[in-house]
């Protein structure tokens, strides 16, 4: 492992100054669950490490005007232990519960999971369907982007070198909104997703098996997490009355994904799993009369 | 059993507190003043000629103390338990990607790493030998000059042709098993140090310090008495530290620099460099009569040993011995090859060839049971070997045989009793299918015929009236240290907290052979009992002087020697010790040596075969398969074990549960991917072992009563059999659940899903 220059910021402003000063040659340390591994593998080209883990302003979960704010240094464990999240952002909660192990969830942060921009990042698919927005701040500007706009490729985002992710927020889930996060890994813990899928649907007030809104996202099947718009349209425009109908809709996933073959799974298996994981999730909801909890 | 104070009881591990508190120092924790750090340059290609090695730039780097190549190896540049065909440092050729070429010792780890990068080696890449069957062809490129077949063993008995003619059903399939990694927590690590008196100390966790000493003396051209090997404590081994690993390079660097040198393998380097479970291709043709009687078995085994022999030959032979399962079969033809390739290097691993053969044979049995509509337990019972029977390869079973007993014991498990209830599928989730499967396995204890197989123990009387037991074997997690304490305490009639167990040290412990082959409790335990009998005689003779009672009328009991008919007339061990000290300033010491009994015959041309004592186990699993994803979840497990009489109940349960989960990994998850000699799964995010979230909530351990009269307190070893049957019990359960047969393990989700899809297409 090479020698590095370690910097620590205690406030957002402090961090933004460092970022502005070192620009391309600085790497942010939040929870370190990914960065430290890469450092040991000599995979980090930057020479400066900016430790933001002690910035208090970047840590916390709160509700404000129908919006849930999860600040970027919030750990996955914090998310799992939050009643607010359980009630108003339960899809995110389900996703965070599948990340790593208790040790990793204790250190890993939501902001880190996003900024890492892994196409298999488990929280990201959930944030897609919860239509999260991100606030990005630099020393002289501030902007808000939707989570979908943020990613440009594996490990690549629109974040400028002098910008910091300072807030993650999303609308509270409504009473009539249901959904799920499902992950297929090679084992039940400490697994990188072979594939994951997140779904949010709003029950329509008219029919029993009908929905007036649906958002679907797939992870680990494309260079970034992707939306399943054809699936969404099909959910909204039909009635999910039978397993056959649900399977018919799930099969549309095939057209949404562009997976690759790698050490974890083949392209073909991932294609089929994008269908079957969605199918299984929808069947599960259906068997539960489209209610949130079993 | 109830007469015993310690034997058969759940005695807490003697090392538990030190391990849990972190007090114990593993070899990778050791530090010495002036210590250097070693680093090894490994091959760049899986198969290549070395044209030139240039170390000048590395040598010139400030902080580098030594750079060594093959030219610096003072003795034989080769090691290997059976054939020393593996170079300490390669001279003219590399044969796998983990081959060691150059080693560096430097002031810091970072400098050592930097120096490695400055070494240039010119290679001429050679064609890669990666298909073990093709490797046996005469036109294949050769890994070693003598050819790629390291060992060919053929055993024929009876008349297979005639057998197949008489058979009503013939089942013929080819089985494939994966390359499995041991995944011990502590990678191959240690420190070597040249002492002031010229002795070379080698602190590196391993399974047999005295053999390490012998191999090191050969490589380093040192008198073995001038090499002190400490191989305990060790953070896990499972067979992977039976052969030498980093020790010769450590020793070489310490001799060269005259300073302590430490090497700690990274996980990635450990995975590419050292031993694995042999992948095998096994062709089975089994003939059976309508009533279920097995009549003929023809088996062909190809074992891929990778670049070097290590224990590849014995692994093949053990697979051959166990290829037909613990069943009566009088017409057999078993033909096995152990083959060199450039696919890493394979060696000893818990089970030693038996888990591979068990997977194949137990799947055959499941297929036969289904074809003949015979209950799988009944089919096995019908063919089960019993004591006095002739085993498939021709030896008579003269010791305890638990085949029928473990099969009958299946009924005692809660899992069997409730299986109908457990197998009910959830109507809300019709895509989840449950299944139940069994498998039977057995495992020879000890090294087999023709190999020196002995146990040795040193017993020292201590001032506090306790005893120090020194056995050269190593507790690498299986718990023999605790078993030895129990055996010594029981044999010496002394409180267990007054027993101090020393393990794995060429200075303080007796050569007791390798810690392998499920032989630890058996051989070491017997040696302790022999040493204890001698010690009791000495104590009685001294007590006789003190008490004025003839030694014949004395009994050892509860830490004292007392008159047999007047128990109140007694003298405590402590008093005996102080008497010895007062009289001679010396406390007695005894030694026990025990020769393992061997089988009545030798199998022609099959070194090490047969074995004489076997442990048996039946494995049961309840699983569910998600037909949408192919994922298999193991819901419940049970093992019915013939361990002879049990020494430590809790220890046995630990072995059983650990073995079950390791077998689960073997059957479902663990897939070391090697493509054209290159490892693709060098860490734990790609090489998947089961986590506690994957292990079933309950694994039952049921023991049967079947004492092994020759064993210490009638016990025998179970460390391996507990692992061997889990994979086929799971794959048989998968068939039971969803009707797809698994011929290749691991049965990962994708494998099962693909089979399900194929089945759907054909239906």
Coordinates of C-alpha atoms in Angstrom, one line a residue, chain A residues 5-283:
Chain A
X5 CA -1.8 12.3 2.7
X6 CA -4.6 12.1 5.3
X7 CA -6.9 15.1 5.7
X8 CA -9.8 15.4 8.0
X9 CA -12.7 17.8 7.7
X10 CA -15.0 18.5 10.6
X11 CA -17.5 20.7 8.8
X12 CA -19.0 20.7 5.4
X13 CA -17.3 24.0 4.6
X14 CA -14.0 22.6 5.7
X15 CA -14.5 19.6 3.4
X16 CA -15.5 21.7 0.4
X17 CA -12.3 23.8 0.8
X18 CA -10.2 20.7 0.7
X19 CA -12.0 19.4 -2.3
X20 CA -11.5 22.7 -4.0
X21 CA -7.9 22.7 -3.2
X22 CA -7.0 19.2 -4.3
X23 CA -9.6 18.7 -7.0
X24 CA -8.7 15.5 -9.0
X25 CA -6.2 14.3 -6.5
X26 CA -8.4 13.7 -3.5
X27 CA -10.6 10.8 -2.4
X28 CA -13.3 10.9 0.1
X29 CA -13.4 8.5 3.1
X30 CA -16.8 8.0 4.7
X31 CA -17.3 4.5 6.1
X32 CA -14.3 3.1 4.3
X33 CA -15.8 -0.3 3.7
X34 CA -15.0 -0.1 0.1
X35 CA -12.1 2.4 0.0
X36 CA -9.9 0.7 2.5
X37 CA -10.1 -2.6 0.5
X38 CA -9.2 -0.8 -2.6
X39 CA -6.4 1.0 -0.9
X40 CA -4.9 -2.3 0.1
X41 CA -5.2 -3.5 -3.4
X42 CA -3.4 -0.4 -4.6
X43 CA -6.4 0.5 -6.7
X44 CA -6.6 4.2 -5.6
X45 CA -4.8 6.6 -7.8
X46 CA -5.4 9.7 -5.7
X47 CA -2.7 10.7 -3.2
X48 CA -4.9 12.6 -0.7
X49 CA -7.6 11.0 1.5
X50 CA -10.3 13.3 2.9
X51 CA -11.9 11.8 6.0
X52 CA -15.4 13.3 6.3
X53 CA -16.6 10.7 8.8
X54 CA -16.7 13.1 11.7
X55 CA -18.8 15.8 10.0
X56 CA -21.8 15.9 12.3
X57 CA -23.9 18.0 9.8
X58 CA -23.8 15.0 7.4
X59 CA -25.3 12.5 9.7
X60 CA -28.9 11.9 10.6
X61 CA -32.4 11.0 9.5
X62 CA -35.4 13.4 9.7
X63 CA -38.8 14.2 8.2
X64 CA -39.6 17.6 6.8
X65 CA -42.8 18.6 4.9
X66 CA -43.6 15.1 3.7
X67 CA -40.0 14.4 2.8
X68 CA -37.5 12.0 4.4
X69 CA -34.0 13.2 4.6
X70 CA -31.2 10.7 5.0
X71 CA -27.9 12.5 5.4
X72 CA -25.0 10.8 3.6
X73 CA -23.0 9.6 6.6
X74 CA -26.0 7.7 7.9
X75 CA -24.9 4.1 8.3
X76 CA -27.0 1.2 7.0
X77 CA -27.4 0.1 10.6
X78 CA -28.8 3.6 11.5
X79 CA -31.3 3.1 8.6
X80 CA -32.3 -0.3 9.9
X81 CA -32.9 1.0 13.3
X82 CA -34.9 4.1 12.3
X83 CA -38.7 4.0 12.8
X84 CA -39.1 6.8 10.4
X85 CA -37.4 4.7 7.7
X86 CA -39.5 1.7 8.6
X87 CA -42.7 3.6 8.1
X88 CA -41.9 5.9 5.3
X89 CA -39.0 4.4 3.4
X90 CA -39.3 0.7 4.0
X91 CA -38.1 -0.2 0.5
X92 CA -34.8 1.4 1.3
X93 CA -34.8 -0.4 4.6
X94 CA -35.2 -3.8 2.9
X95 CA -32.3 -3.0 0.6
X96 CA -30.0 -1.9 3.4
X97 CA -30.8 -5.1 5.3
X98 CA -29.2 -7.1 2.5
X99 CA -25.9 -5.1 2.5
X100 CA -22.8 -7.0 3.6
X101 CA -22.8 -8.1 7.2
X102 CA -23.5 -6.4 10.5
X103 CA -19.9 -5.1 10.7
X104 CA -20.1 -3.6 7.2
X105 CA -23.6 -2.1 7.9
X106 CA -22.2 -0.5 11.0
X107 CA -19.5 1.3 9.1
X108 CA -20.8 1.6 5.5
X109 CA -22.8 4.8 4.8
X110 CA -25.7 5.5 2.4
X111 CA -23.7 8.4 0.8
X112 CA -20.8 6.0 0.3
X113 CA -23.0 3.4 -1.3
X114 CA -24.3 6.1 -3.7
X115 CA -21.0 7.8 -4.5
X116 CA -19.3 4.5 -5.2
X117 CA -21.7 4.1 -8.0
X118 CA -21.5 0.3 -8.2
X119 CA -24.2 -1.0 -10.6
X120 CA -24.8 -3.6 -7.9
X121 CA -25.1 -1.1 -5.1
X122 CA -28.1 -2.4 -3.2
X123 CA -29.4 0.9 -1.8
X124 CA -29.4 2.5 -5.2
X125 CA -32.2 0.5 -6.8
X126 CA -34.3 1.2 -3.7
X127 CA -33.5 4.9 -3.9
X128 CA -34.5 4.8 -7.6
X129 CA -38.0 3.6 -6.8
X130 CA -38.4 5.9 -3.9
X131 CA -37.5 8.7 -6.4
X132 CA -34.7 10.1 -4.2
X133 CA -33.0 13.3 -5.0
X134 CA -29.4 14.3 -4.2
X135 CA -28.0 17.6 -3.1
X136 CA -24.5 18.2 -4.4
X137 CA -22.5 21.1 -3.0
X138 CA -19.3 22.8 -3.9
X139 CA -17.5 25.8 -2.5
X140 CA -19.4 28.2 -4.7
X141 CA -22.5 26.3 -5.9
X142 CA -25.2 23.9 -5.0
X143 CA -27.5 21.7 -7.1
X144 CA -30.2 19.1 -6.7
X145 CA -30.3 16.1 -9.1
X146 CA -32.5 13.1 -9.2
X147 CA -30.8 9.8 -8.3
X148 CA -31.3 8.6 -11.9
X149 CA -29.3 11.5 -13.3
X150 CA -26.5 10.9 -10.9
X151 CA -24.9 7.8 -12.4
X152 CA -23.1 7.7 -15.8
X153 CA -21.4 4.3 -15.6
X154 CA -19.8 1.8 -13.3
X155 CA -18.1 3.8 -10.6
X156 CA -18.9 7.0 -12.6
X157 CA -21.1 9.9 -11.6
X158 CA -21.8 13.5 -12.5
X159 CA -20.2 14.6 -9.2
X160 CA -17.6 17.2 -10.0
X161 CA -14.2 16.8 -8.3
X162 CA -15.0 19.8 -6.0
X163 CA -18.5 18.6 -5.1
X164 CA -19.7 16.8 -2.1
X165 CA -23.0 14.8 -1.6
X166 CA -24.6 16.6 1.3
X167 CA -28.2 15.3 1.3
X168 CA -30.4 12.5 0.1
X169 CA -34.1 13.0 0.3
X170 CA -37.2 11.4 -1.0
X171 CA -41.0 11.7 -0.6
X172 CA -42.5 9.7 2.3
X173 CA -44.2 6.5 1.2
X174 CA -47.9 6.9 1.3
X175 CA -50.3 4.5 3.0
X176 CA -51.4 3.0 -0.3
X177 CA -47.9 2.5 -1.6
X178 CA -46.5 -1.0 -1.5
X179 CA -43.3 -2.4 -2.8
X180 CA -40.3 -4.6 -2.2
X181 CA -36.6 -4.9 -2.6
X182 CA -35.2 -8.3 -3.6
X183 CA -31.7 -9.4 -4.0
X184 CA -30.2 -12.5 -5.5
X185 CA -26.7 -13.1 -4.1
X186 CA -24.4 -16.1 -4.1
X187 CA -25.2 -16.6 -0.4
X188 CA -27.4 -15.0 2.3
X189 CA -24.9 -12.5 3.8
X190 CA -21.7 -10.7 2.6
X191 CA -22.8 -11.2 -1.0
X192 CA -22.5 -8.8 -3.9
X193 CA -25.7 -8.9 -5.8
X194 CA -25.9 -11.1 -8.9
X195 CA -29.0 -9.0 -9.5
X196 CA -31.4 -6.9 -7.5
X197 CA -34.8 -5.4 -8.1
X198 CA -36.8 -2.8 -6.3
X199 CA -40.5 -2.0 -6.9
X200 CA -42.9 0.6 -5.7
X201 CA -46.5 0.6 -6.7
X202 CA -49.5 2.7 -5.6
X203 CA -52.8 0.9 -5.3
X204 CA -55.5 2.6 -7.3
X205 CA -58.6 3.6 -5.5
X206 CA -60.9 1.9 -8.0
X207 CA -59.9 -1.7 -8.5
X208 CA -58.4 -4.3 -6.2
X209 CA -55.5 -5.6 -8.4
X210 CA -54.9 -2.3 -10.1
X211 CA -52.2 0.3 -9.6
X212 CA -52.0 3.9 -10.8
X213 CA -48.3 4.3 -10.3
X214 CA -45.3 2.0 -10.5
X215 CA -41.6 2.4 -10.4
X216 CA -39.3 -0.5 -11.0
X217 CA -35.5 -0.6 -10.9
X218 CA -32.9 -3.3 -11.5
X219 CA -29.3 -3.5 -10.2
X220 CA -26.3 -5.4 -11.5
X221 CA -27.8 -5.8 -15.0
X222 CA -26.4 -2.8 -16.8
X223 CA -23.6 -0.2 -16.4
X224 CA -25.8 1.6 -13.9
X225 CA -28.9 0.8 -12.0
X226 CA -31.8 1.0 -14.6
X227 CA -35.5 1.8 -14.5
X228 CA -37.9 -0.8 -15.9
X229 CA -40.2 1.6 -17.7
X230 CA -42.0 -1.0 -19.9
X231 CA -42.7 -3.0 -16.7
X232 CA -44.0 0.1 -15.0
X233 CA -46.3 0.9 -17.8
X234 CA -47.6 -2.6 -18.0
X235 CA -48.3 -2.6 -14.2
X236 CA -50.3 0.6 -14.4
X237 CA -52.2 -0.3 -17.6
X238 CA -53.4 -3.7 -16.6
X239 CA -54.9 -5.6 -13.7
X240 CA -52.6 -8.0 -11.8
X241 CA -55.3 -10.6 -11.4
X242 CA -53.5 -13.9 -11.9
X243 CA -50.0 -15.4 -11.7
X244 CA -50.1 -15.7 -15.4
X245 CA -50.8 -12.0 -15.9
X246 CA -48.0 -11.1 -13.4
X247 CA -45.6 -13.4 -15.2
X248 CA -46.5 -11.8 -18.5
X249 CA -45.6 -8.4 -17.1
X250 CA -42.4 -9.7 -15.4
X251 CA -41.3 -11.0 -18.7
X252 CA -41.0 -7.5 -20.0
X253 CA -38.0 -7.1 -17.7
X254 CA -36.0 -8.9 -20.4
X255 CA -36.1 -5.8 -22.5
X256 CA -35.0 -3.5 -19.8
X257 CA -31.7 -5.1 -18.9
X258 CA -28.3 -5.5 -20.6
X259 CA -26.3 -7.7 -18.3
X260 CA -22.9 -9.2 -18.8
X261 CA -21.3 -12.5 -17.8
X262 CA -18.9 -12.4 -15.0
X263 CA -17.5 -14.5 -12.2
X264 CA -20.8 -14.4 -10.3
X265 CA -23.3 -15.3 -13.1
X266 CA -23.8 -15.6 -16.8
X267 CA -25.6 -13.1 -19.0
X268 CA -28.4 -15.6 -19.7
X269 CA -28.9 -16.3 -16.0
X270 CA -29.1 -12.6 -15.1
X271 CA -31.6 -12.1 -17.9
X272 CA -33.8 -14.8 -16.6
X273 CA -33.4 -13.6 -13.0
X274 CA -34.5 -10.1 -13.9
X275 CA -37.8 -11.7 -14.8
X276 CA -38.0 -14.2 -12.1
X277 CA -37.0 -12.1 -9.2
X278 CA -39.6 -9.5 -10.2
X279 CA -42.1 -12.2 -10.7
X280 CA -41.4 -13.7 -7.2
X281 CA -41.6 -10.3 -5.6
X282 CA -44.9 -9.5 -7.2
X283 CA -46.3 -12.9 -6.5

